CSV table of C-alpha atoms in Angstrom, one decimal:
chain,number,residue,atom,x,y,z
P,1,MET,CA,-16.2,-20.9,13.8
P,2,SER,CA,-12.7,-20.2,12.4
P,3,GLU,CA,-11.8,-19.7,8.8
P,4,ALA,CA,-8.4,-20.0,7.1
P,5,LEU,CA,-7.6,-18.4,3.8
P,6,LEU,CA,-4.9,-19.5,1.4
P,7,ALA,CA,-3.8,-17.2,-1.5
P,8,ILE,CA,-2.0,-18.9,-4.3
P,9,GLY,CA,-0.3,-16.6,-6.9
P,10,THR,CA,0.5,-18.3,-10.2
P,11,ARG,CA,2.0,-17.5,-13.6
P,12,LYS,CA,-1.5,-17.2,-15.0
P,13,GLY,CA,-3.8,-16.0,-12.2
P,14,LEU,CA,-4.7,-15.9,-8.5
P,15,PHE,CA,-6.5,-18.7,-6.6
P,16,LEU,CA,-8.1,-18.4,-3.2
P,17,ALA,CA,-8.8,-21.4,-1.1
P,18,ARG,CA,-10.8,-21.5,2.2
P,19,SER,CA,-11.1,-23.9,5.1
P,20,THR,CA,-13.6,-23.8,7.9
P,21,ASP,CA,-12.9,-25.2,11.4
P,22,GLY,CA,-9.9,-27.2,10.2
P,23,GLY,CA,-11.7,-28.8,7.3
P,24,PRO,CA,-10.4,-29.3,3.8
P,25,PHE,CA,-9.5,-26.3,1.7
P,26,GLU,CA,-11.9,-25.5,-1.1
P,27,VAL,CA,-10.3,-23.8,-4.1
P,28,GLU,CA,-12.3,-21.1,-5.7
P,29,PRO,CA,-12.4,-20.1,-9.4
P,30,ILE,CA,-9.4,-18.3,-10.8
P,31,GLN,CA,-9.0,-14.5,-10.5
P,32,PHE,CA,-6.9,-12.3,-12.8
P,33,SER,CA,-7.0,-15.1,-15.4
P,34,THR,CA,-3.9,-15.2,-17.6
P,35,VAL,CA,-2.2,-12.5,-15.5
P,36,ALA,CA,0.9,-13.4,-13.5
P,37,VAL,CA,0.6,-12.8,-9.7
P,38,PRO,CA,4.2,-13.0,-8.2
P,39,SER,CA,3.3,-11.5,-4.8
P,40,VAL,CA,0.3,-11.6,-2.5
P,41,ALA,CA,-0.4,-10.5,1.1
P,42,ILE,CA,-3.2,-11.0,3.6
P,43,ASP,CA,-3.5,-8.1,5.9
P,44,THR,CA,-5.5,-9.0,9.0
P,45,ARG,CA,-4.5,-6.0,11.2
P,46,GLU,CA,-7.9,-4.3,10.9
P,47,THR,CA,-11.4,-5.6,11.5
P,48,THR,CA,-11.9,-5.9,7.8
P,49,PRO,CA,-9.1,-8.0,6.2
P,50,ARG,CA,-7.4,-6.7,3.1
P,51,LEU,CA,-6.0,-8.8,0.3
P,52,LEU,CA,-3.1,-7.4,-1.8
P,53,ALA,CA,-1.9,-8.7,-5.1
P,54,GLY,CA,1.1,-7.7,-7.1
P,55,ILE,CA,0.2,-8.5,-10.6
P,56,GLU,CA,1.8,-8.3,-14.1
P,57,TYR,CA,-0.6,-6.8,-16.7
P,58,GLY,CA,1.7,-7.7,-19.6
P,59,HIS,CA,1.5,-4.9,-22.0
P,60,PHE,CA,0.2,-2.5,-19.3
P,61,GLY,CA,2.9,-3.3,-16.8
P,62,PRO,CA,2.9,-4.4,-13.1
P,63,SER,CA,0.5,-3.0,-10.5
P,64,VAL,CA,-0.9,-3.7,-7.1
P,65,MET,CA,-4.6,-4.5,-6.6
P,66,TYR,CA,-6.5,-4.7,-3.3
P,67,SER,CA,-9.7,-6.2,-2.0
P,68,ASP,CA,-11.6,-5.5,1.2
P,69,ASP,CA,-14.2,-8.2,0.6
P,70,LEU,CA,-11.9,-11.3,0.5
P,71,GLY,CA,-11.5,-11.3,-3.2
P,72,GLU,CA,-15.1,-10.7,-4.3
P,73,THR,CA,-14.1,-7.4,-5.9
P,74,TRP,CA,-10.7,-5.8,-6.6
P,75,GLN,CA,-9.6,-2.1,-6.8
P,76,GLU,CA,-6.6,-0.2,-8.0
P,77,ALA,CA,-5.3,3.2,-7.1
P,78,SER,CA,-6.4,6.0,-9.5
P,79,LYS,CA,-2.7,6.5,-10.4
P,80,PRO,CA,0.0,3.8,-10.7
P,81,PRO,CA,0.4,2.7,-7.1
P,82,ILE,CA,4.1,2.0,-7.4
P,83,ALA,CA,6.2,4.2,-9.7
P,84,PHE,CA,9.8,5.4,-9.6
P,85,PRO,CA,10.2,9.2,-9.3
P,86,GLU,CA,11.4,11.2,-12.3
P,87,GLY,CA,15.1,11.4,-12.3
P,88,THR,CA,15.8,7.9,-11.1
P,89,GLY,CA,15.8,6.6,-14.7
P,90,ALA,CA,14.2,3.4,-13.4
P,91,THR,CA,11.0,1.6,-14.6
P,92,LEU,CA,9.1,-0.8,-12.4
P,93,ALA,CA,9.5,-4.4,-13.7
P,94,LYS,CA,7.8,-6.6,-11.1
P,95,VAL,CA,6.4,-6.4,-7.5
P,96,TRP,CA,8.2,-9.3,-5.8
P,97,GLN,CA,7.0,-8.8,-2.2
P,98,LEU,CA,4.2,-7.2,-0.3
P,99,LEU,CA,4.4,-7.1,3.5
P,100,PRO,CA,2.1,-5.5,6.0
P,101,SER,CA,4.1,-4.0,8.9
P,102,PRO,CA,3.7,-5.9,12.2
P,103,SER,CA,4.4,-2.8,14.2
P,104,GLU,CA,3.1,0.2,12.2
P,105,PRO,CA,-0.7,0.4,11.6
P,106,GLY,CA,-1.5,1.1,8.0
P,107,VAL,CA,2.1,0.6,6.7
P,108,VAL,CA,2.7,-1.9,3.9
P,109,TRP,CA,6.1,-2.5,2.3
P,110,ALA,CA,6.7,-3.5,-1.3
P,111,GLY,CA,9.9,-5.0,-2.7
P,112,VAL,CA,10.4,-4.6,-6.4
P,113,GLU,CA,12.6,-5.1,-9.4
P,114,PRO,CA,14.9,-3.3,-10.1
P,115,GLY,CA,16.1,-3.7,-6.5
P,116,ALA,CA,14.1,-1.1,-4.6
P,117,LEU,CA,11.9,-0.8,-1.5
P,118,PHE,CA,8.6,1.2,-1.4
P,119,ARG,CA,6.5,2.2,1.6
P,120,SER,CA,2.7,2.6,1.8
P,121,GLU,CA,0.9,4.4,4.6
P,122,ASP,CA,-2.6,3.7,3.4
P,123,ARG,CA,-2.7,-0.1,3.7
P,124,GLY,CA,-1.1,-0.7,0.3
P,125,VAL,CA,-3.1,1.5,-2.0
P,126,THR,CA,-0.2,4.0,-2.9
P,127,TYR,CA,3.5,3.8,-2.3
P,128,GLN,CA,6.6,6.0,-2.1
P,129,LEU,CA,10.2,5.0,-2.9
P,130,VAL,CA,12.5,4.5,0.2
P,131,GLN,CA,15.2,6.9,-0.9
P,132,GLY,CA,17.8,5.8,1.6
P,133,LEU,CA,18.1,2.3,0.1
P,134,TRP,CA,17.9,3.6,-3.5
P,135,ASP,CA,20.8,6.0,-2.9
P,136,HIS,CA,23.0,3.4,-1.2
P,137,PRO,CA,26.6,3.7,-2.5
P,138,HIS,CA,26.7,0.0,-3.3
P,139,ARG,CA,23.8,0.2,-5.7
P,140,PRO,CA,25.9,1.0,-8.8
P,141,GLN,CA,27.7,-2.3,-8.2
P,142,TRP,CA,24.7,-4.5,-7.6
P,143,GLN,CA,24.3,-7.3,-10.2
P,144,PRO,CA,21.1,-9.1,-11.0
P,145,GLY,CA,20.6,-12.8,-10.2
P,146,GLY,CA,18.9,-15.3,-12.4
P,147,GLY,CA,15.5,-13.8,-11.7
P,148,GLY,CA,16.7,-10.2,-12.2
P,149,LEU,CA,17.7,-7.5,-9.7
P,150,CYS,CA,14.9,-8.3,-7.3
P,151,LEU,CA,14.2,-7.1,-3.8
P,152,HIS,CA,12.4,-10.3,-2.8
P,153,THR,CA,12.5,-10.3,1.0
P,154,ILE,CA,11.4,-7.7,3.6
P,155,ILE,CA,11.9,-8.4,7.3
P,156,ASN,CA,10.3,-6.2,9.9
P,157,HIS,CA,11.1,-6.5,13.6
P,158,PRO,CA,7.7,-7.2,15.2
P,159,SER,CA,8.2,-4.8,18.2
P,160,ASP,CA,10.6,-2.1,16.8
P,161,SER,CA,9.5,-0.4,13.6
P,162,ARG,CA,12.9,1.2,13.2
P,163,VAL,CA,14.6,-2.2,12.8
P,164,MET,CA,14.1,-3.8,9.4
P,165,ALA,CA,16.0,-5.6,6.7
P,166,VAL,CA,15.8,-6.6,3.0
P,167,ALA,CA,17.4,-9.2,0.7
P,168,VAL,CA,18.2,-8.4,-2.9
P,169,SER,CA,19.4,-10.9,-5.5
P,170,ALA,CA,22.2,-10.8,-6.1
P,171,ALA,CA,23.3,-7.9,-3.9
P,172,GLY,CA,22.9,-9.5,-0.5
P,173,PHE,CA,21.3,-8.8,2.9
P,174,TYR,CA,20.9,-5.2,4.1
P,175,ARG,CA,19.6,-3.9,7.4
P,176,SER,CA,18.4,-0.6,8.8
P,177,THR,CA,18.0,0.6,12.4
P,178,ASP,CA,16.3,3.9,11.6
P,179,GLY,CA,13.2,2.9,9.7
P,180,GLY,CA,14.9,2.8,6.3
P,181,ALA,CA,16.6,6.1,6.3
P,182,SER,CA,20.0,4.5,6.2
P,183,TRP,CA,21.2,0.9,5.4
P,184,GLU,CA,24.3,-1.3,6.0
P,185,ALA,CA,25.3,-4.5,4.2
P,186,ALA,CA,25.0,-7.4,6.7
P,187,ASN,CA,26.6,-10.4,5.0
P,188,HIS,CA,29.4,-11.3,7.4
P,189,ASN,CA,30.5,-14.9,7.1
P,190,ILE,CA,28.3,-15.7,4.1
P,191,ARG,CA,30.5,-17.4,1.6
P,192,ALA,CA,30.5,-16.6,-2.1
P,193,PRO,CA,32.4,-19.6,-3.5
P,194,PHE,CA,32.4,-18.3,-7.1
P,195,MET,CA,34.8,-15.6,-6.0
P,196,PRO,CA,38.6,-16.0,-6.1
P,197,GLU,CA,40.4,-17.4,-3.1
P,198,GLY,CA,40.8,-14.7,-0.5
P,199,GLN,CA,37.8,-12.8,-1.8
P,200,GLN,CA,35.0,-15.3,-1.0
P,201,TYR,CA,33.5,-13.3,1.9
P,202,PRO,CA,32.7,-10.0,0.3
P,203,GLU,CA,30.9,-7.1,2.0
P,204,PHE,CA,28.1,-7.5,-0.5
P,205,GLY,CA,27.3,-9.4,-3.7
P,206,GLN,CA,26.0,-12.6,-2.2
P,207,CYS,CA,23.1,-14.4,-4.0
P,208,VAL,CA,20.5,-14.6,-1.2
P,209,HIS,CA,17.5,-16.6,-2.1
P,210,LYS,CA,15.2,-16.0,0.9
P,211,VAL,CA,15.3,-14.9,4.6
P,212,GLY,CA,12.9,-15.8,7.3
P,213,ILE,CA,12.5,-14.4,10.8
P,214,ASP,CA,11.7,-16.4,14.0
P,215,PRO,CA,8.7,-14.6,15.4
P,216,ALA,CA,9.3,-15.9,18.9
P,217,GLN,CA,12.9,-14.7,18.8
P,218,PRO,CA,13.0,-11.8,16.3
P,219,ASP,CA,16.8,-11.3,16.4
P,220,ARG,CA,17.1,-14.8,15.0
P,221,LEU,CA,17.0,-15.0,11.2
P,222,TYR,CA,17.4,-17.9,8.8
P,223,LEU,CA,18.8,-17.4,5.3
P,224,GLN,CA,18.8,-19.7,2.2
P,225,HIS,CA,21.7,-18.7,0.0
P,226,HIS,CA,22.6,-19.9,-3.5
P,227,PHE,CA,25.5,-21.8,-1.8
P,228,GLY,CA,24.3,-22.6,1.7
P,229,VAL,CA,21.8,-22.3,4.6
P,230,TYR,CA,22.7,-19.8,7.4
P,231,ARG,CA,21.4,-18.5,10.8
P,232,SER,CA,22.0,-15.2,12.5
P,233,ASP,CA,21.3,-14.6,16.2
P,234,ASP,CA,21.8,-10.8,16.0
P,235,PHE,CA,19.5,-9.7,13.2
P,236,GLY,CA,22.1,-10.2,10.5
P,237,GLY,CA,25.2,-8.9,12.4
P,238,SER,CA,26.9,-12.2,11.6
P,239,TRP,CA,25.9,-15.5,10.1
P,240,ARG,CA,26.8,-19.2,10.7
P,241,ASP,CA,26.4,-22.1,8.3
P,242,ILE,CA,23.7,-24.6,9.4
P,243,GLY,CA,23.3,-26.5,6.2
P,244,SER,CA,26.1,-29.0,6.3
P,245,SER,CA,23.9,-31.9,7.4
P,246,LEU,CA,21.2,-31.4,4.7
P,247,PRO,CA,21.3,-33.6,1.6
P,248,SER,CA,21.8,-30.4,-0.4
P,249,ASP,CA,22.2,-26.8,0.8
P,250,PHE,CA,20.8,-25.4,-2.4
P,251,GLY,CA,17.2,-24.3,-2.5
P,252,PHE,CA,14.9,-21.3,-2.5
P,253,PRO,CA,12.4,-21.1,0.3
P,254,ILE,CA,13.1,-21.0,4.0
P,255,VAL,CA,10.4,-20.3,6.7
P,256,ALA,CA,10.3,-20.3,10.5
P,257,HIS,CA,7.4,-21.6,12.5
P,258,PRO,CA,5.0,-18.8,13.5
P,259,THR,CA,4.9,-19.7,17.2
P,260,ILE,CA,7.4,-22.4,18.1
P,261,PRO,CA,10.9,-21.1,18.7
P,262,ASP,CA,14.0,-22.6,16.9
P,263,THR,CA,11.8,-24.3,14.4
P,264,VAL,CA,12.6,-23.8,10.7
P,265,TYR,CA,11.8,-25.4,7.4
P,266,VAL,CA,13.6,-25.8,4.0
P,267,LEU,CA,12.9,-27.8,0.8
P,268,PRO,CA,16.3,-28.7,-0.7
P,269,LEU,CA,16.8,-28.9,-4.4
P,270,GLN,CA,19.5,-31.0,-6.1
P,271,ALA,CA,21.8,-28.2,-7.2
P,272,ASP,CA,21.9,-24.9,-9.0
P,273,VAL,CA,22.3,-26.8,-12.3
P,274,ASP,CA,19.5,-29.2,-11.5
P,275,ARG,CA,16.7,-27.3,-9.7
P,276,THR,CA,14.5,-30.3,-8.9
P,277,PRO,CA,13.9,-31.9,-5.5
P,278,VAL,CA,16.7,-34.0,-4.0
P,279,ASP,CA,16.3,-37.6,-5.4
P,280,HIS,CA,13.3,-36.3,-7.3
P,281,HIS,CA,11.0,-36.5,-4.3
P,282,TYR,CA,9.5,-33.6,-2.3
P,283,ARG,CA,10.8,-33.7,1.2
P,284,VAL,CA,10.4,-30.9,3.7
P,285,PHE,CA,13.3,-30.7,6.2
P,286,ARG,CA,12.5,-29.4,9.7
P,287,SER,CA,14.9,-28.4,12.4
P,288,GLN,CA,13.7,-27.9,16.0
P,289,ASP,CA,17.1,-26.8,17.3
P,290,ALA,CA,17.7,-23.7,15.1
P,291,GLY,CA,19.4,-25.6,12.4
P,292,SER,CA,21.8,-27.8,14.4
P,293,THR,CA,20.0,-31.0,13.1
P,294,TRP,CA,17.4,-31.6,10.4
P,295,GLU,CA,14.8,-34.3,9.8
P,296,PRO,CA,12.9,-35.0,6.6
P,297,PHE,CA,9.2,-35.4,6.2
P,298,SER,CA,7.3,-36.7,3.1
P,299,GLU,CA,4.3,-38.5,4.4
P,300,GLY,CA,1.4,-37.6,2.1
P,301,LEU,CA,3.7,-36.2,-0.6
P,302,PRO,CA,3.9,-37.9,-4.0
P,303,ARG,CA,5.7,-41.2,-4.0
P,304,GLU,CA,6.4,-41.2,-7.7
P,305,PRO,CA,9.4,-39.1,-8.9
P,306,VAL,CA,8.8,-35.4,-9.4
P,307,HIS,CA,10.7,-32.9,-11.4
P,308,ALA,CA,9.3,-29.5,-10.5
P,309,SER,CA,11.1,-26.8,-8.5
P,310,VAL,CA,9.7,-24.8,-5.5
P,311,LEU,CA,10.3,-21.0,-5.7
P,312,ARG,CA,11.5,-18.7,-3.0
P,313,ASP,CA,8.0,-17.3,-2.1
P,314,ALA,CA,6.1,-20.5,-2.7
P,315,MET,CA,6.4,-21.7,0.9
P,316,THR,CA,4.8,-20.1,4.0
P,317,ALA,CA,4.3,-20.9,7.6
P,318,SER,CA,1.3,-19.4,9.4
P,319,PRO,CA,-1.2,-20.4,12.2
P,320,ALA,CA,-3.3,-21.8,9.3
P,321,GLY,CA,-0.5,-24.4,8.6
P,322,ILE,CA,2.7,-24.9,6.6
P,323,PHE,CA,2.2,-24.7,2.8
P,324,PHE,CA,4.2,-25.0,-0.3
P,325,GLY,CA,3.4,-24.9,-4.0
P,326,THR,CA,5.4,-26.2,-7.0
P,327,ARG,CA,6.2,-25.1,-10.5
P,328,ASP,CA,3.9,-27.9,-11.9
P,329,GLY,CA,0.9,-26.4,-10.1
P,330,GLU,CA,0.6,-28.6,-6.9
P,331,VAL,CA,0.0,-27.1,-3.5
P,332,TYR,CA,0.5,-29.0,-0.2
P,333,CYS,CA,-0.5,-28.3,3.4
P,334,SER,CA,0.7,-29.6,6.8
P,335,ARG,CA,-1.4,-28.9,9.9
P,336,ASP,CA,0.9,-30.9,12.3
P,337,ASP,CA,4.0,-28.7,12.0
P,338,GLY,CA,5.3,-30.4,8.9
P,339,GLU,CA,5.1,-34.1,9.8
P,340,THR,CA,2.3,-35.1,7.4
P,341,TRP,CA,1.0,-33.4,4.3
P,342,THR,CA,-2.2,-33.2,2.2
P,343,ARG,CA,-2.7,-31.9,-1.3
P,344,VAL,CA,-4.7,-28.7,-1.3
P,345,ALA,CA,-4.8,-28.1,-5.0
P,346,GLY,CA,-3.4,-29.6,-8.2
P,347,HIS,CA,-3.2,-28.8,-11.9
P,348,LEU,CA,-2.8,-25.1,-11.3
P,349,PRO,CA,-0.4,-22.9,-13.4
P,350,ASP,CA,3.2,-22.5,-12.2
P,351,VAL,CA,2.9,-21.5,-8.5
P,352,LEU,CA,4.9,-18.3,-7.7
P,353,THR,CA,3.8,-17.4,-4.2
P,354,VAL,CA,1.6,-18.7,-1.4
P,355,ARG,CA,0.3,-16.9,1.7
P,356,ALA,CA,-2.1,-18.1,4.4
P,357,ALA,CA,-3.9,-16.6,7.4
P,358,VAL,CA,-6.6,-17.3,10.0
P,359,LEU,CA,-9.3,-14.7,9.6
């Protein structure tokens, strides 16, 4: 018997949904009611899975909770699990990303606002600031995007723990080859059209929305930018535009298939001034040739016009299926690589993040 678990973080709580042997997902009662959950992770590296939730306590501030019984009970470190050291002058505003390392047992990474990376060596209970990125000389010139100065994407190479990367809005894409001790901007060929002519390919300052890694070819990355969709075949050394044939190259999420090489998914939105689905219908575009061509799929998605956006972390691809959630509280799943879709949940609060795993 196999069980799939789906974690849905929303503006007003966390929902867990379970499926047995490929059956329908059953959504469980809300957890952390009225508390925003902008980041979740399902850590299946140990015999006992661990759930992690980055939450916003409101008056009490953001924190990270963990559960070792699949959400029956939750715990928090005895001291603030993520806190900036004295002398940085920074205060934690939000935990945007939680990522168990694929190559280092016990290690979990956290991306936060204001634009920083933290590392945990106890499976996500406590964290330490990655000083090398915090001290990067570009930092004083980083500017926040619409959602704040958020480190929203962490990429770990699955076989080499020294190789990793992050994306910060709106600083750009940065990579490290020494486990985070030092970092270099890696935005070559990513265009920033808001800049003056002759300055549209800056070293940093790009508004990266999300980056996905191809697990079957980990040097291949896919990037959804504020002004385009890109691919890199050398772990960010250079980028090429692959969005010209899409109906819009504006959007937030981008994910690669967990096992099929060269397969990537996006959900285009109309434009930065109209952040609703293209033609007001949800359509997931899939490429099976690393972005050279794209095909749309909408079977099972609403036929009536829709007007809700899909955020950068509200789409995920896992062996349990392809999932996305919307800002009007709908969640959809595909178990045939994106060709047809079914509704998993509806009438939830604003969906911020979705993660799925086979247990």
